[in-house]
Structure formats: structure tokens, C-alpha cells
């Protein structure tokens, strides 16, 4: 039987996803926290798990290098791909939000400078509100941008808000809720329908038990 | 972006083109070509068929804007419309030529070779099934095993959304959600609007209308809110019944959530996948209204596939094939005989290379047969067997018999 390839990024969401998979009867015996292996197998179910960088998960799935991907909605919003998005795993929950100094006015009267790891998603949000923006793409320490006067606001994912608070920033507007999604390559869904639907059904049962 | 083409890439492509062309011909299609440059106006006139940013524009010496052929269907339809306002006889055309689109992604190429058919005929389950059968047949010829053809119908979704109180931009968002089978978000998205419950439920069900045709039919029946949707379902089932007669049921799935990017598709739409290749290898559908854009009534159905994708997909699933049938290795004095045999075999479409014995190693290509010519003996080397022959006729008979044994 052909292996089904699942792609995800190492980290907290992956750990929780692996717990879910375990409940669904899918077990990667070679995997443990300190392992640096990038590919692990569940030979019993013919499932292969590959670890890739988070932003690359949708690419692997769209190209068919992986049949299934588990990835945060934030990444999907930033870089939409031609894939199926079949399940909300309800893990890795957080919010995509606009943050800045308390009292910062967000109006359409002048250009708003926005720093973000998610420039496309941010631009999309402000465009819909009719607010003109200048986007600055950053890859980390986004909170720094308003502190040193590089941007008026930031758009980032917020989990507890403690990083914002420590830097004197607050959430100004919530854009939307984020959670991990299961995405599937369209060709795989057509040629391996039964196995992928089974995989999803097993995960759904595990999700119900989980909640 | 400019992309270099590697010299040895083409052999495989050409074999695929040959196979495809042969199959198209057996269904009665005639080969056509269209111009490499088309008027920009032609494409800006036809509603949202191809994104204008994707077209490669050129300005000629009179200042007119031209585009490098971004598709074939539209110019063929336009030409026919200029010739005739109405279809007096069915027409079957096929083409193999390059199309040019500016890719959004850097890694993709501007030029790709499309092979496709256009079948101008009234809509009927027999005609549509025949075209889908041809698509399937072609994929089988190319040696693919896990073929899946997804069939949908443009009218099913359009009928559901046409009376909704939402803007065309919002219809676009809904399309994207349905194309992604995004069950999680379709419901909440629809909550934003005043939509009757039964319509809402029917839309939410669309992503589940995927799979075995009979099952999908049963499930979809409850969602067919209008007569037209019911007719659509019945039509797809009629097409499927005929495809069963072609012996193709194992390859067919129904996907009522299939919404093609080409807006001119009006009825049956379909796309094909093969195992271990992440993208569709062929796409098609019926476009009965496209002729209207040019003031003619030209119902038609067609599909196209991209040769480069097929080549890539077949690389993954096939063993490399030999490109030479016969190698002739001769001792210098036998050069006349070698040329005679080579000529004879080439005349019979064998692919032949010939070398004097001292240069035997000068070409590393593998061949199915090797003919050895020495002063004392002529023999055919095949499958570890060495068989002598004494005349051209004997050689041809020998080749015919071992070929028959294959």
C-alpha cells in the first residue's frame, strides 16, 4: 500500500496534533521530543510524517509532496493555496489581531503603517475596511516596530497577550480566530479517497473524545 | 520569466504528443492550429475567461496591442462564429500547441504545451460521455493506472446562488470556500446574510457531494431545490450511465463542489487526476454560451491537458522506455549491407542507428534489437538470443515474429 504523507511543523501545535493522532490510532514510534528526525513512519497504517517549516506546509500539500497537512489558519490566510481545507482541529487556538499603543486611532484619513509577519492577510483586512496602509513585512519581534516608531500598529497572532503587555501594547481590533486546520491535496483526495476520508473520520472521533 | 529549456527534455514530450494525437484521431478529430498572436480585445471582450494580468502583451508597429495566445478555445470559437452564425454540422477539432501565461509564481513557466479537443455539438449525454471517455482513454494510452475523473456541473452551484442577496465579490468568496471544501467556514460565512434555511443547508452540503455517482445522487437529491438542479443531477447520471457502458465506472467520481476557474463553462465540467501527481492533468467542460459572445450559437464541449505536466506525471509512474529500436553493428567491409538494412528498416518506421564495429561504444543508447554483420555471418541479437539470417526477408520475418511474441 502507498504511504500517506502528512506534513506539519515541529512545535506546540505538532505535539498536540500528535496526541490527537495517537487517539485516532496513528502512532509514530520513532518520534520523541528530542528527535531530530525529519521523517517518521507509522508502518502499521502506512502513514509517513514529515516535519517542515510551518510556512512551507501549504506548499508541500499543494504540490502533492504531502497528501495531508496540519497547519495554522494564519498561514493559510497569508498564503492561500489550491487545496482542500477539511477539518478544524481546534488546537493551537489564538487570535489574529491588530495591536498598538493604547488609544491608537485606526482611521481611513491617512496612511497607516502596519508591521506584520502576515502582510497579505493584514492588507486584505484593512482594504476591506477602506483603510489605506503601508505594509512592512517582518519575520519576528514584531512588537518592536511600534516601540521604535517604525510602524503605527502591528498585525500578529495573540495567544495570551503577555508579550504585548510587557511591551506596553494592547489589542486594538481582533481580526479573527485562528486554529489548526487539516488541509488535503486535491489529487490525493481524488486518487486515495477512501484512505483520506478514513483518516479524517478517525481524527474526528478523536476530536470528539478530546472535547 | 525566462526559463531555459533543456535539450533532452523533448523526447518524452513528443512521445506523449504522438500518443495523444493518435487517440484523438481515432475519435474523428482533425488537427488545427491557431495564430500565435491574438488581439488583446478578443480576450478583454470575453467575460473573465482569463485574468488579464496573466496575458503576455505585445505592441505591434501600428500600436495595436496583441497577446501571445493564452488559450485556444476562445480564438477557435471566434473564428467559427465569424464563419457561421449557427452550427450546420458537428465539428471535431484537436490541437497541440503552446499557450502563454504570466505565472503568479516564479517557479512556473510562461509557456506550456496544451493538447486539447473542441467538439462543437448540441448538448447531449452521449456527446458529453464520449468526450469524457476520450479523456479517460487518452490517459490510459499514456500508461497511467490510477486515473480519476471528477465530474461536476456548473449549473448546480450557479442555480443555488443566483438569487441570493449577496454581491458578486461575496459569491467569489463563497466559491473559494466551496472549492476548498471548507466545511468549517461555509456555515458562519452564510450567517452574515438573510438566506432561507433550506438554501443555506443545501450550500453547506455541497462539499459532501463528492464520490461514487449513485451515492452522491442519493445525497444530492434532497438538496435539489429547483427543477433545474434536479435536471442537472439527472443529466449527470445519464452521462455516468453511458460511461459505464464504456467500461469506465471505476475511474469516475462526481464532485458537485467542482467549480472551474474558467467562467465560460456552463454545464458539465470535469477534471482528471493520476496517481502521485499533485495537480489535475486535464480539465474540460461544456461551454454552450461562449459563441454568444461573438453573436453565434455554437454549443460545444472540450478539454485540454498540459504536455509538460503529463511528462512529469509519467516520469513518476513509468519505467524509461528505449528510444532506439535497432542498432546495427557491422565490420567495415559490410558497410553496404548495413546501409541497405538500415534503409529498409527505417522505411518500415523502425528507429535505427548503425556503427562500424570499431565505433560500437560511440553511442550509449540501449536498443531493443542489435543486428551484427560480419563477413561470415548476419545475426539478430534479441533478448539474450542470437539468431542468424541470410536475407532481408528472413530478417523481417524474424523481427515480425519476435515482435509478435512481445
Coordinates of C-alpha atoms in Angstrom, one line a residue, chain B:
Chain B
X1 CA 10.0 34.9 -16.5
X2 CA 12.5 33.5 -18.9
X3 CA 13.2 29.8 -18.5
X4 CA 15.8 27.8 -20.3
X5 CA 14.6 24.6 -21.9
X6 CA 16.8 21.6 -21.6
X7 CA 17.8 19.9 -24.8
X8 CA 16.9 16.4 -23.8
X9 CA 13.5 17.3 -22.4
X10 CA 11.7 16.9 -25.6
X11 CA 11.8 13.3 -26.5
X12 CA 9.4 12.2 -23.8
X13 CA 7.1 15.1 -24.6
X14 CA 7.0 14.2 -28.2
X15 CA 6.1 10.6 -27.5
X16 CA 3.2 11.8 -25.3
X17 CA 2.1 14.2 -28.1
X18 CA 2.2 11.3 -30.6
X19 CA 0.1 9.0 -28.4
X20 CA -2.4 11.7 -27.6
X21 CA -2.8 12.8 -31.3
X22 CA -3.3 9.2 -32.4
X23 CA -6.0 8.7 -29.9
X24 CA -7.8 12.0 -30.8
X25 CA -7.7 11.0 -34.4
X26 CA -9.4 7.7 -33.7
X27 CA -12.4 9.6 -32.3
X28 CA -12.6 11.6 -35.6
X29 CA -10.9 14.8 -34.5
X30 CA -9.0 16.9 -37.1
X31 CA -5.9 18.8 -36.2
X32 CA -6.0 22.6 -36.3
X33 CA -3.7 25.4 -35.4
X34 CA -4.4 29.0 -34.3
X35 CA -2.3 32.1 -34.6
X36 CA 0.4 32.7 -32.0
X37 CA -0.7 36.3 -31.6
X38 CA -4.2 37.3 -30.9
X39 CA -5.9 40.7 -30.5
X40 CA -6.0 41.8 -26.9
X41 CA -9.5 43.0 -27.5
X42 CA -10.6 39.4 -28.1
X43 CA -9.7 38.5 -24.6
X44 CA -10.8 41.6 -22.9
X45 CA -14.2 41.1 -24.5
X46 CA -14.9 37.7 -23.3
X47 CA -16.0 37.9 -19.7
X48 CA -13.4 36.9 -17.1
X49 CA -12.2 33.9 -19.1
X50 CA -8.5 34.6 -18.5
X51 CA -7.1 37.0 -16.0
X52 CA -5.8 40.0 -17.9
X53 CA -2.7 40.2 -15.7
X54 CA -1.8 36.7 -16.9
X55 CA -1.6 37.6 -20.5
X56 CA 1.7 38.4 -22.2
X57 CA 1.1 41.6 -24.2
X58 CA 3.0 42.8 -27.2
X59 CA 2.6 46.0 -29.2
X60 CA 2.9 45.8 -33.0
X61 CA 4.2 48.5 -35.3
X62 CA 0.8 50.1 -35.7
X63 CA 0.4 50.5 -32.0
X64 CA -2.2 47.7 -31.6
X65 CA -2.0 45.6 -28.5
X66 CA -1.6 41.9 -29.1
X67 CA -1.3 39.0 -26.7
X68 CA 0.6 35.8 -27.1
X69 CA -2.0 33.1 -27.4
X70 CA -3.2 32.5 -23.8
X71 CA -5.7 29.8 -24.8
X72 CA -7.1 28.0 -27.8
X73 CA -10.8 27.6 -27.2
X74 CA -11.6 31.3 -27.5
X75 CA -10.0 32.0 -30.9
X76 CA -11.4 28.8 -32.3
X77 CA -14.9 29.8 -31.2
X78 CA -14.5 33.3 -32.5
X79 CA -13.3 32.1 -35.9
X80 CA -16.2 29.7 -36.2
X81 CA -18.6 32.4 -35.2
X82 CA -17.3 34.7 -38.0
X83 CA -17.8 31.9 -40.5
X84 CA -21.3 30.8 -39.4
X85 CA -24.0 32.1 -37.1
X86 CA -25.3 28.6 -36.4
X87 CA -23.9 25.1 -36.3
X88 CA -24.9 23.3 -39.5
X89 CA -22.8 20.2 -38.8
X90 CA -21.0 18.9 -35.8
X91 CA -17.3 19.7 -35.8
X92 CA -14.4 17.9 -34.1
X93 CA -11.1 19.7 -33.8
X94 CA -7.9 19.0 -31.9
X95 CA -4.8 21.0 -31.3
X96 CA -1.3 20.6 -29.8
X97 CA 0.3 24.0 -29.4
X98 CA 1.9 26.3 -26.9
X99 CA 0.0 28.7 -24.7
X100 CA 1.5 31.6 -22.8
X101 CA 0.5 32.9 -19.4
X102 CA 2.4 35.0 -16.9
X103 CA 2.5 32.8 -13.9
X104 CA 1.9 34.2 -10.5
X105 CA 4.6 32.1 -9.1
X106 CA 8.2 32.4 -10.1
X107 CA 8.8 28.7 -10.3
X108 CA 6.2 28.2 -13.0
X109 CA 6.9 28.7 -16.7
X110 CA 5.3 31.1 -19.1
X111 CA 5.0 28.7 -22.0
X112 CA 3.3 25.3 -21.8
X113 CA 2.2 22.9 -24.5
X114 CA -1.5 22.2 -24.5
X115 CA -3.2 19.3 -26.2
X116 CA -6.9 19.5 -26.4
X117 CA -10.1 18.9 -28.3
X118 CA -13.1 21.1 -29.1
X119 CA -16.3 19.2 -30.1
X120 CA -18.9 21.6 -31.4
X121 CA -22.3 19.8 -31.0
X122 CA -25.6 20.1 -29.2
X123 CA -25.5 19.1 -25.6
X124 CA -26.4 15.5 -25.0
X125 CA -25.4 12.8 -22.5
X126 CA -23.9 10.7 -25.4
X127 CA -21.7 13.5 -26.7
X128 CA -20.5 14.6 -23.2
X129 CA -19.9 11.0 -22.2
X130 CA -17.9 10.4 -25.4
X131 CA -15.6 13.3 -24.6
X132 CA -15.1 12.2 -21.1
X133 CA -14.4 8.7 -22.3
X134 CA -11.9 10.1 -24.8
X135 CA -10.1 11.9 -21.9
X136 CA -10.0 8.7 -19.9
X137 CA -8.9 6.6 -22.9
X138 CA -6.1 9.1 -23.6
X139 CA -4.8 8.8 -20.0
X140 CA -4.9 5.0 -20.3
X141 CA -2.9 5.2 -23.5
X142 CA -0.3 7.2 -21.7
X143 CA 0.2 4.3 -19.2
X144 CA -1.5 5.8 -16.2
X145 CA -3.2 3.4 -13.8
X146 CA -4.8 5.4 -11.0
X147 CA -6.9 7.7 -13.1
X148 CA -9.7 9.6 -11.5
X149 CA -12.0 11.9 -13.5
X150 CA -14.1 14.2 -11.3
X151 CA -17.4 15.3 -13.0
X152 CA -19.4 18.3 -11.8
X153 CA -21.9 20.7 -13.3
X154 CA -21.6 24.5 -13.4
X155 CA -25.4 24.9 -13.2
X156 CA -25.7 23.3 -9.8
X157 CA -23.8 25.9 -7.9
X158 CA -25.0 28.8 -10.1
X159 CA -28.6 27.9 -9.6
X160 CA -28.2 27.9 -5.8
X161 CA -26.5 31.2 -5.6
X162 CA -28.2 33.2 -8.3
X163 CA -31.0 34.6 -6.2
X164 CA -29.0 35.1 -3.1
X165 CA -28.8 38.7 -1.7
X166 CA -25.0 38.8 -2.0
X167 CA -22.6 40.7 -4.1
X168 CA -20.6 39.2 -6.9
X169 CA -17.5 39.6 -4.7
X170 CA -19.2 37.6 -2.0
X171 CA -20.1 35.0 -4.5
X172 CA -16.4 34.8 -5.2
X173 CA -15.6 34.3 -1.6
X174 CA -18.2 31.6 -1.3
X175 CA -16.8 29.9 -4.4
X176 CA -13.3 29.9 -2.8
X177 CA -14.8 28.3 0.3
X178 CA -16.6 25.6 -1.7
X179 CA -13.5 24.9 -3.9
X180 CA -11.6 24.3 -0.7
X181 CA -14.4 22.2 0.7
X182 CA -14.1 24.4 3.7
X183 CA -17.0 22.9 5.7
X184 CA -15.8 24.7 8.8
X185 CA -16.3 28.2 7.4
X186 CA -19.1 28.0 4.9
X187 CA -21.8 28.0 7.6
X188 CA -20.5 31.0 9.5
X189 CA -20.0 32.9 6.2
X190 CA -23.6 32.3 5.2
X191 CA -24.8 33.5 8.6
X192 CA -23.9 37.0 7.5
X193 CA -26.7 37.1 5.1
X194 CA -30.5 36.8 5.0
X195 CA -30.8 33.4 3.4
X196 CA -33.6 30.9 3.7
X197 CA -32.6 27.9 5.8
X198 CA -33.1 25.3 3.2
X199 CA -30.8 27.2 0.7
X200 CA -28.2 27.6 3.5
X201 CA -28.3 23.9 4.2
X202 CA -28.1 23.0 0.5
X203 CA -25.0 25.2 0.1
X204 CA -23.4 23.7 3.2
X205 CA -23.9 20.2 1.8
X206 CA -22.1 20.9 -1.4
X207 CA -18.6 19.8 -0.2
X208 CA -20.1 16.5 0.8
X209 CA -21.5 15.8 -2.6
X210 CA -18.3 14.0 -3.6
X211 CA -17.6 10.4 -4.5
X212 CA -19.4 7.4 -6.1
X213 CA -22.0 8.7 -8.5
X214 CA -25.0 6.7 -7.1
X215 CA -24.2 7.7 -3.5
X216 CA -23.8 11.4 -4.5
X217 CA -27.1 11.3 -6.4
X218 CA -28.9 10.0 -3.4
X219 CA -27.4 12.5 -1.1
X220 CA -27.9 15.4 -3.6
X221 CA -31.5 14.7 -4.3
X222 CA -32.6 16.3 -1.1
X223 CA -30.6 19.4 -2.0
X224 CA -32.0 19.9 -5.4
X225 CA -34.3 22.8 -4.6
X226 CA -35.3 23.7 -8.1
X227 CA -36.3 21.8 -11.2
X228 CA -33.2 22.9 -12.9
X229 CA -31.0 21.5 -10.2
X230 CA -32.9 18.2 -10.4
X231 CA -32.5 18.2 -14.2
X232 CA -28.8 18.8 -13.7
X233 CA -28.5 15.8 -11.4
X234 CA -30.4 13.6 -13.8
X235 CA -28.2 14.7 -16.7
X236 CA -25.0 13.8 -14.8
X237 CA -26.5 10.4 -14.0
X238 CA -27.3 9.9 -17.7
X239 CA -23.7 10.7 -18.6
X240 CA -22.5 8.3 -16.0
X241 CA -24.7 5.5 -17.2
X242 CA -23.1 5.8 -20.7
X243 CA -19.6 6.0 -19.2
X244 CA -20.4 2.7 -17.5
X245 CA -21.1 1.2 -21.0
X246 CA -17.6 2.4 -22.0
X247 CA -16.4 0.3 -19.0
X248 CA -15.1 3.3 -17.2
X249 CA -17.1 3.4 -14.0
X250 CA -14.0 2.7 -11.8
X251 CA -12.4 6.0 -12.9
X252 CA -15.4 8.3 -12.4
X253 CA -16.3 10.3 -9.3
X254 CA -18.9 13.0 -9.0
X255 CA -17.9 16.3 -7.4
X256 CA -20.7 18.8 -7.3
X257 CA -18.3 21.2 -5.5
X258 CA -16.2 21.3 -8.6
X259 CA -16.2 24.9 -9.8
X260 CA -13.9 25.7 -12.6
X261 CA -11.8 28.8 -12.8
X262 CA -12.9 29.3 -16.4
X263 CA -16.2 31.2 -16.1
X264 CA -17.4 30.3 -19.6
X265 CA -18.2 26.7 -18.6
X266 CA -22.0 26.4 -18.5
X267 CA -22.9 22.8 -17.9
X268 CA -20.8 19.6 -17.4
X269 CA -17.3 20.3 -16.1
X270 CA -14.6 17.7 -15.4
X271 CA -11.0 17.3 -14.4
X272 CA -8.7 14.4 -14.3
X273 CA -6.0 13.3 -11.8
X274 CA -3.5 10.5 -12.0
X275 CA -1.7 8.9 -9.0
X276 CA 1.3 10.6 -7.4
X277 CA 0.8 13.9 -9.2
X278 CA -0.5 16.7 -7.2
X279 CA -2.3 18.7 -9.8
X280 CA -5.1 17.9 -12.3
X281 CA -3.6 16.6 -15.6
X282 CA -6.6 17.5 -17.7
X283 CA -9.6 19.9 -17.4
X284 CA -12.6 20.4 -19.5
X285 CA -16.3 21.2 -19.8
X286 CA -19.2 22.3 -21.9
X287 CA -19.3 25.9 -22.9
X288 CA -22.6 26.4 -24.8
X289 CA -22.7 30.1 -24.3
X290 CA -19.2 31.1 -25.4
X291 CA -20.4 31.5 -29.0
X292 CA -23.0 34.1 -27.9
X293 CA -20.1 36.4 -27.0
X294 CA -19.4 36.6 -30.7
X295 CA -23.0 36.6 -31.9
X296 CA -23.3 33.0 -32.8
X297 CA -24.9 29.9 -31.4
X298 CA -22.1 27.4 -31.0
X299 CA -22.7 24.8 -28.4
X300 CA -19.5 22.8 -27.6
X301 CA -17.6 20.7 -25.2
X302 CA -13.9 20.3 -24.9
X303 CA -10.9 19.6 -22.7
X304 CA -7.2 20.3 -22.6
X305 CA -4.2 18.8 -21.0
X306 CA -0.7 20.1 -20.4
X307 CA 2.0 18.0 -22.0
X308 CA 4.7 19.1 -19.5
X309 CA 2.5 18.0 -16.6
X310 CA 1.8 14.7 -18.2
X311 CA 5.5 14.2 -18.9
X312 CA 6.3 14.9 -15.2
X313 CA 3.5 12.6 -14.0
X314 CA 4.5 9.8 -16.3
X315 CA 8.1 10.1 -15.2
X316 CA 6.9 9.2 -11.7
X317 CA 4.9 6.2 -12.7
X318 CA 6.7 4.6 -15.7
X319 CA 9.9 3.0 -16.5
X320 CA 12.1 4.7 -19.0
X321 CA 11.5 3.4 -22.5
X322 CA 14.1 2.8 -25.1
X323 CA 14.2 5.4 -27.9
X324 CA 16.1 3.2 -30.4
X325 CA 14.6 0.0 -31.8
X326 CA 17.6 -1.4 -33.7
X327 CA 21.3 -1.0 -33.6
X328 CA 23.3 -2.3 -36.5
X329 CA 27.0 -3.1 -35.7
X330 CA 29.0 -4.1 -38.8
X331 CA 32.5 -5.0 -39.8
X332 CA 33.9 -2.3 -42.2
X333 CA 33.5 -4.5 -45.3
X334 CA 29.8 -4.9 -44.6
X335 CA 29.0 -1.2 -44.8
X336 CA 26.9 -1.6 -47.9
X337 CA 24.8 -4.3 -46.3
X338 CA 24.4 -2.2 -43.2
X339 CA 23.1 0.8 -45.1
X340 CA 20.7 -1.4 -47.1
X341 CA 19.2 -2.9 -43.9
X342 CA 19.1 0.5 -42.2
X343 CA 17.2 2.0 -45.1
X344 CA 14.8 -0.9 -45.3
X345 CA 14.0 -0.8 -41.6
X346 CA 13.7 2.9 -41.5
X347 CA 11.3 2.7 -44.3
X348 CA 9.2 0.5 -42.0
X349 CA 9.3 3.0 -39.2
X350 CA 12.0 1.3 -37.1
X351 CA 14.3 3.7 -35.3
X352 CA 17.8 2.6 -36.4
X353 CA 21.4 3.5 -35.6
X354 CA 24.3 1.9 -37.3
X355 CA 28.0 1.8 -36.4
X356 CA 31.2 0.1 -37.7
X357 CA 32.4 -2.4 -35.0
X358 CA 35.3 -0.2 -34.0
X359 CA 32.9 2.6 -33.0
X360 CA 30.4 0.4 -31.3
X361 CA 30.8 2.3 -28.0
X362 CA 30.3 5.7 -29.5
X363 CA 26.6 5.7 -28.6
X364 CA 25.4 4.5 -25.2
X365 CA 21.7 4.3 -26.0
X366 CA 20.0 1.0 -25.4
X367 CA 18.1 -0.6 -28.2
X368 CA 15.6 -3.5 -28.3
X369 CA 17.5 -5.3 -31.0
X370 CA 21.1 -5.5 -32.2
X371 CA 22.0 -6.7 -35.7
X372 CA 25.6 -7.9 -36.1
X373 CA 27.1 -8.1 -39.6
X374 CA 30.4 -9.9 -40.1
X375 CA 32.0 -11.2 -43.2
X376 CA 30.8 -14.7 -42.5
X377 CA 27.5 -14.2 -40.6
X378 CA 24.5 -11.9 -40.2
X379 CA 22.6 -12.3 -37.0
X380 CA 19.9 -10.7 -34.9
X381 CA 20.6 -10.3 -31.2
X382 CA 17.5 -10.1 -29.1
X383 CA 16.7 -10.9 -25.5
X384 CA 19.9 -12.8 -25.0
X385 CA 19.3 -14.9 -28.1
X386 CA 21.4 -14.8 -31.3
X387 CA 19.5 -15.8 -34.4
X388 CA 21.2 -15.9 -37.8
X389 CA 19.5 -14.7 -41.0
X390 CA 20.6 -14.9 -44.6
X391 CA 18.3 -12.5 -46.4
X392 CA 16.3 -9.3 -45.9
X393 CA 13.1 -11.3 -46.0
X394 CA 14.3 -13.6 -43.3
X395 CA 15.3 -10.7 -41.1
X396 CA 11.9 -9.0 -41.5
X397 CA 10.1 -12.2 -40.7
X398 CA 12.4 -12.7 -37.7
X399 CA 11.6 -9.2 -36.4
X400 CA 7.9 -9.7 -37.0
X401 CA 7.9 -12.9 -35.1
X402 CA 9.8 -11.7 -32.0
X403 CA 7.7 -8.5 -32.0
X404 CA 4.6 -10.6 -32.1
X405 CA 6.0 -12.6 -29.1
X406 CA 6.3 -9.4 -27.0

